[in-house]
Each structure stands twice: as C-alpha cells, then as structure tokens.
Amino acid sequence: RVLQGCCQQRGWQLPKLGVLPLAVPLALTYGNLPQRARIVVSQGLLEQLADDEIATIYASQLGHIVHWDFVVMSLLLLVTIPIYKGYQYFYQWGDRTTARIWRPVVAIMASFTYGVWCLLTGTSIWLSQLRLYYSDRCAVEITGNPNGLVRALLKIAIGIADDIQKQEHTSWQLESLNILAPVSHQQSICLGSIAAHTTFESFLMWDYLNPYRWWFVINNTHPLIGDRLQR
C-alpha cells in the first residue's frame, strides 16, 4: 500500500517486488532503469519486522530508485559478484583438496581474488554512505514514521548478528551484497551482540558525539548507525 500510494501520487511506475528465501533480514534494490527496478527483501525481514517497520524499509528502497543511485550500485555488483564467486570457488577448492602441493597455490589465488573484490567494492564507499542518508530521508517523508525506520534498522542489525552467530560465519549473501544492504554485517556484529547487555542509547551516542568518529567510516561502506539515526 505504501509503494502503490507513493507511486500513484508521483506518477511513477510500481517497481517489481521479490522475496529471497533467506532467514537473515535483508533488503536491496537493483536494475538498470527506474522502469525496470526491482525491490527484493528476504523472508527473514518479513518475519522479524512489524508491518510499519517493513513499510519504512520499502520506502527507503524506493528512495534509491528516486535518486538513481541503484543503477551505479547494480553495475558495481555486476562486476564484483563474479569475482567474489571466484574467491568462493578457490577457498572451497582449498578445503576439499588433499594434495598439500596445491594448498599454497589455492590460498594465494583465493587471497588475490578477495583482495581484488575488496578494492573494487571500496570504490563505492562514498556513494554507498551518501545514498543511505537520502534513502532514510525519503523513507521518513513517505511514511511519516521516523521511529519505525529506527526500529527497523536496529532489528535488522540484531537479526544479522543472530544469523552470523547461528551459522558461526558470515554467509556469502551478506558479504557479497553488503554494499546494497540497509545495515552492514560488520556493524550488525557489534550492534546486535550488545543488544542484550546495554541500552542502544548509550551505545549509539558515541556515533555522533565522539570527535574521532569519522575515522571509523573511512573504509566502511555504511555510515555510523548512531549518526544515521540522529539525523
């Protein structure tokens, strides 16, 4: 209803929607034109978030379509995902092989492809951070529910942290699609793990009060959560 109402009011075409069969909460938008854009969320997001929180996430994804940043990020994914799959193939091959002579070679190849993937992903850091400020603002303007967006982002962080804890590793979907996710898996590990031990307010105040906080986003694809929520 949120998407239909917003698109009809502005004369936009309704984007195509999809659901990923993943337990981890995830949302992303991709495509080459606004008319062909697709908004995809995971089954975990639909199950772990309330209706008003889900609405804010869909509205934030619509914000990426409005500002066209999803086109650049989709192009980057088109380049980086095959490289990441190559890295995945090499390290899985290294785990399976029993010949010691091949293990150093496979390890070097896996490290090289992962390094290339990190370098290419790093080219999007500035846009990846900036686009989230605009999508957050768009979500609040469309829904009029900033608190719903805050709760949604925090629940996504907790859900990602729980998924990583259960699997005892970061899934390839979380890592390879990290630049499109509303919350990064690195932030989620820290934020989600402290949820049961302290209040979010005391933890997140550091993100917008500490004068050295900007050093922590130089090589991070997502802005600090506390700074986003304060804005």
Coordinates of C-alpha atoms in Angstrom, one line a residue:
R1 CA 0.0 0.0 0.0
V2 CA 2.8 2.4 0.8
L3 CA 4.5 1.8 -2.6
Q4 CA 1.3 2.0 -4.5
G5 CA 0.2 5.2 -2.9
C6 CA 3.5 6.9 -3.3
C7 CA 3.9 5.8 -6.9
Q8 CA 0.4 6.8 -7.9
Q9 CA 0.8 10.2 -6.2
R10 CA 4.0 11.0 -8.1
G11 CA 3.1 9.2 -11.4
W12 CA 5.8 6.6 -11.1
Q13 CA 5.7 3.0 -12.2
L14 CA 5.4 0.5 -9.4
P15 CA 8.7 -1.4 -9.1
K16 CA 8.7 -5.2 -9.3
L17 CA 8.9 -6.9 -5.9
G18 CA 10.5 -10.2 -4.9
V19 CA 11.3 -12.3 -1.8
L20 CA 14.6 -14.1 -1.1
P21 CA 14.3 -17.4 0.8
L22 CA 16.8 -16.3 3.5
A23 CA 16.3 -16.3 7.2
V24 CA 18.6 -13.2 7.6
P25 CA 16.8 -9.8 7.3
L26 CA 18.0 -8.3 4.0
A27 CA 16.6 -5.7 1.5
L28 CA 18.1 -4.5 -1.7
T29 CA 17.2 -2.7 -4.9
Y30 CA 18.8 -3.3 -8.3
G31 CA 18.2 -2.7 -12.0
N32 CA 19.4 -0.5 -14.9
L33 CA 16.4 1.9 -15.2
P34 CA 13.7 3.1 -12.8
Q35 CA 11.1 1.4 -15.0
R36 CA 12.9 -1.9 -14.6
A37 CA 13.9 -1.6 -10.9
R38 CA 13.3 -4.5 -8.5
I39 CA 13.0 -4.3 -4.8
V40 CA 13.8 -7.6 -3.1
V41 CA 13.5 -8.4 0.6
S42 CA 14.3 -11.6 2.5
Q43 CA 11.7 -13.8 4.2
G44 CA 13.6 -13.2 7.4
L45 CA 12.9 -9.4 7.1
L46 CA 9.2 -10.0 6.6
E47 CA 9.1 -12.3 9.7
Q48 CA 11.2 -10.3 12.1
L49 CA 9.9 -6.8 11.4
A50 CA 6.4 -5.3 12.2
D51 CA 4.2 -4.0 9.4
D52 CA 5.0 -0.3 9.9
E53 CA 8.8 -1.1 10.0
I54 CA 8.6 -3.1 6.8
A55 CA 6.8 -0.2 5.2
T56 CA 9.7 2.1 6.1
I57 CA 12.2 -0.3 4.6
Y58 CA 10.3 -0.5 1.3
A59 CA 10.1 3.3 1.3
S60 CA 13.8 3.6 1.8
Q61 CA 14.4 1.2 -1.1
L62 CA 12.1 3.4 -3.2
G63 CA 14.4 6.3 -2.3
H64 CA 17.3 4.6 -4.1
I65 CA 15.1 4.4 -7.2
V66 CA 14.2 8.1 -6.9
H67 CA 17.8 9.2 -6.7
W68 CA 19.1 6.7 -9.3
D69 CA 21.9 5.5 -7.2
F70 CA 20.7 1.9 -7.5
V71 CA 21.9 2.0 -11.2
V72 CA 25.5 2.6 -10.2
M73 CA 25.4 0.1 -7.4
S74 CA 23.9 -2.5 -9.6
L75 CA 26.7 -2.0 -12.2
L76 CA 29.2 -2.5 -9.4
L77 CA 27.5 -5.7 -8.3
L78 CA 27.6 -6.9 -11.9
V79 CA 31.4 -6.6 -11.7
T80 CA 32.1 -7.7 -8.1
I81 CA 29.8 -10.7 -7.7
P82 CA 31.6 -12.9 -10.3
I83 CA 34.9 -12.0 -8.6
Y84 CA 33.5 -12.9 -5.2
K85 CA 32.2 -16.2 -6.6
G86 CA 35.7 -16.9 -7.9
Y87 CA 37.1 -16.3 -4.5
Q88 CA 34.4 -18.6 -3.0
Y89 CA 35.4 -21.3 -5.5
F90 CA 39.1 -21.1 -4.7
Y91 CA 38.6 -21.4 -0.9
Q92 CA 36.1 -24.2 -1.2
W93 CA 38.5 -26.0 -3.5
G94 CA 41.3 -25.5 -1.0
D95 CA 39.1 -27.0 1.7
R96 CA 38.4 -30.1 -0.4
T97 CA 41.8 -30.8 -1.9
T98 CA 44.0 -33.3 -0.1
A99 CA 47.2 -32.6 -2.1
R100 CA 49.5 -30.4 0.0
I101 CA 51.2 -29.1 -3.1
W102 CA 48.1 -27.3 -4.3
R103 CA 47.1 -25.8 -1.0
P104 CA 49.5 -22.8 -1.0
V105 CA 48.6 -22.1 -4.7
V106 CA 44.9 -22.1 -4.0
A107 CA 45.4 -20.0 -0.9
I108 CA 47.3 -17.4 -2.9
M109 CA 44.6 -17.4 -5.6
A110 CA 41.8 -17.0 -3.1
S111 CA 43.6 -14.2 -1.3
F112 CA 44.3 -12.4 -4.6
T113 CA 40.7 -12.6 -5.8
Y114 CA 39.4 -11.5 -2.4
G115 CA 41.8 -8.5 -2.5
V116 CA 40.6 -7.5 -5.9
W117 CA 37.0 -7.8 -4.7
C118 CA 37.7 -5.6 -1.7
L119 CA 39.4 -3.0 -3.9
L120 CA 36.6 -2.8 -6.4
T121 CA 34.0 -2.7 -3.6
G122 CA 36.0 0.1 -2.0
T123 CA 35.4 2.4 -5.0
S124 CA 31.8 2.7 -3.9
I125 CA 32.4 3.8 -0.3
W126 CA 31.5 7.4 -0.8
L127 CA 28.3 6.7 -2.7
S128 CA 27.3 3.8 -0.5
Q129 CA 27.4 6.1 2.5
L130 CA 25.7 9.1 0.9
R131 CA 22.9 7.1 -0.6
L132 CA 21.7 5.8 2.8
Y133 CA 21.2 9.4 4.2
Y134 CA 19.0 10.2 1.2
S135 CA 17.1 6.9 1.4
D136 CA 16.5 7.4 5.1
R137 CA 15.1 10.9 4.5
C138 CA 12.9 9.6 1.7
A139 CA 11.5 6.8 3.9
V140 CA 10.6 9.3 6.6
E141 CA 9.0 11.7 4.1
I142 CA 6.9 8.9 2.6
T143 CA 5.8 7.1 5.7
G144 CA 5.9 10.0 8.3
N145 CA 7.3 7.4 10.7
P146 CA 10.9 8.0 11.7
N147 CA 10.7 5.8 14.8
G148 CA 9.5 2.9 12.6
L149 CA 12.7 3.3 10.5
V150 CA 14.9 3.4 13.6
R151 CA 13.3 0.2 15.0
A152 CA 13.6 -1.4 11.6
L153 CA 17.3 -0.7 11.2
L154 CA 18.1 -1.9 14.8
K155 CA 16.0 -5.1 14.3
I156 CA 17.9 -5.8 11.0
A157 CA 21.2 -5.4 12.8
I158 CA 20.1 -7.8 15.6
G159 CA 18.8 -10.3 13.0
I160 CA 22.0 -10.3 11.1
A161 CA 24.1 -10.7 14.2
D162 CA 21.9 -13.7 15.3
D163 CA 22.2 -15.3 11.9
I164 CA 26.0 -15.0 11.9
Q165 CA 26.1 -16.4 15.5
K166 CA 24.0 -19.4 14.5
Q167 CA 26.0 -20.2 11.3
E168 CA 29.3 -19.3 13.0
H169 CA 30.4 -17.5 9.9
T170 CA 29.2 -14.7 7.6
S171 CA 27.2 -16.0 4.8
W172 CA 28.3 -15.3 1.2
Q173 CA 25.0 -13.4 0.6
L174 CA 25.6 -11.0 3.4
E175 CA 29.2 -10.3 2.3
S176 CA 28.8 -10.1 -1.4
L177 CA 25.6 -8.0 -1.2
N178 CA 26.8 -5.8 1.7
I179 CA 27.0 -2.6 -0.3
L180 CA 23.3 -2.7 -1.0
A181 CA 22.1 -3.8 2.5
P182 CA 20.4 -1.2 4.8
V183 CA 22.9 -2.2 7.6
S184 CA 26.3 -3.6 7.0
H185 CA 27.1 -7.0 8.5
Q186 CA 30.2 -5.5 10.3
Q187 CA 28.1 -3.0 12.1
S188 CA 25.5 -5.7 12.9
I189 CA 28.0 -8.0 14.6
C190 CA 28.9 -5.2 17.1
L191 CA 25.5 -3.6 17.5
G192 CA 23.5 -6.8 17.6
S193 CA 25.7 -8.5 20.1
I194 CA 25.4 -5.8 22.7
A195 CA 21.6 -5.5 22.5
A196 CA 21.1 -7.8 25.5
H197 CA 23.7 -6.2 27.6
T198 CA 23.2 -2.4 27.4
T199 CA 20.8 0.2 26.1
F200 CA 21.1 1.3 22.5
E201 CA 21.0 4.9 23.5
S202 CA 24.3 4.8 25.5
F203 CA 26.0 2.8 22.7
L204 CA 24.8 4.9 19.8
M205 CA 25.5 8.3 21.4
W206 CA 29.2 7.7 20.7
D207 CA 28.5 7.6 16.9
Y208 CA 27.5 11.2 16.7
L209 CA 29.3 12.8 19.8
N210 CA 32.8 11.4 19.6
P211 CA 35.1 13.8 17.7
Y212 CA 37.1 11.0 16.2
R213 CA 34.1 9.0 14.9
W214 CA 34.8 9.9 11.2
W215 CA 38.0 7.8 11.2
F216 CA 35.8 4.7 11.5
V217 CA 33.9 5.3 8.3
I218 CA 36.9 6.0 6.0
N219 CA 36.9 2.4 4.8
N220 CA 33.3 1.4 5.7
T221 CA 30.5 1.2 3.1
H222 CA 27.9 2.3 5.6
P223 CA 27.8 5.4 7.8
L224 CA 27.7 5.0 11.6
I225 CA 24.3 3.8 12.8
G226 CA 24.1 6.4 15.6
D227 CA 24.8 9.2 13.1
R228 CA 22.1 7.9 10.7
L229 CA 19.5 7.6 13.5
Q230 CA 20.3 11.0 14.9
R231 CA 19.8 12.6 11.5

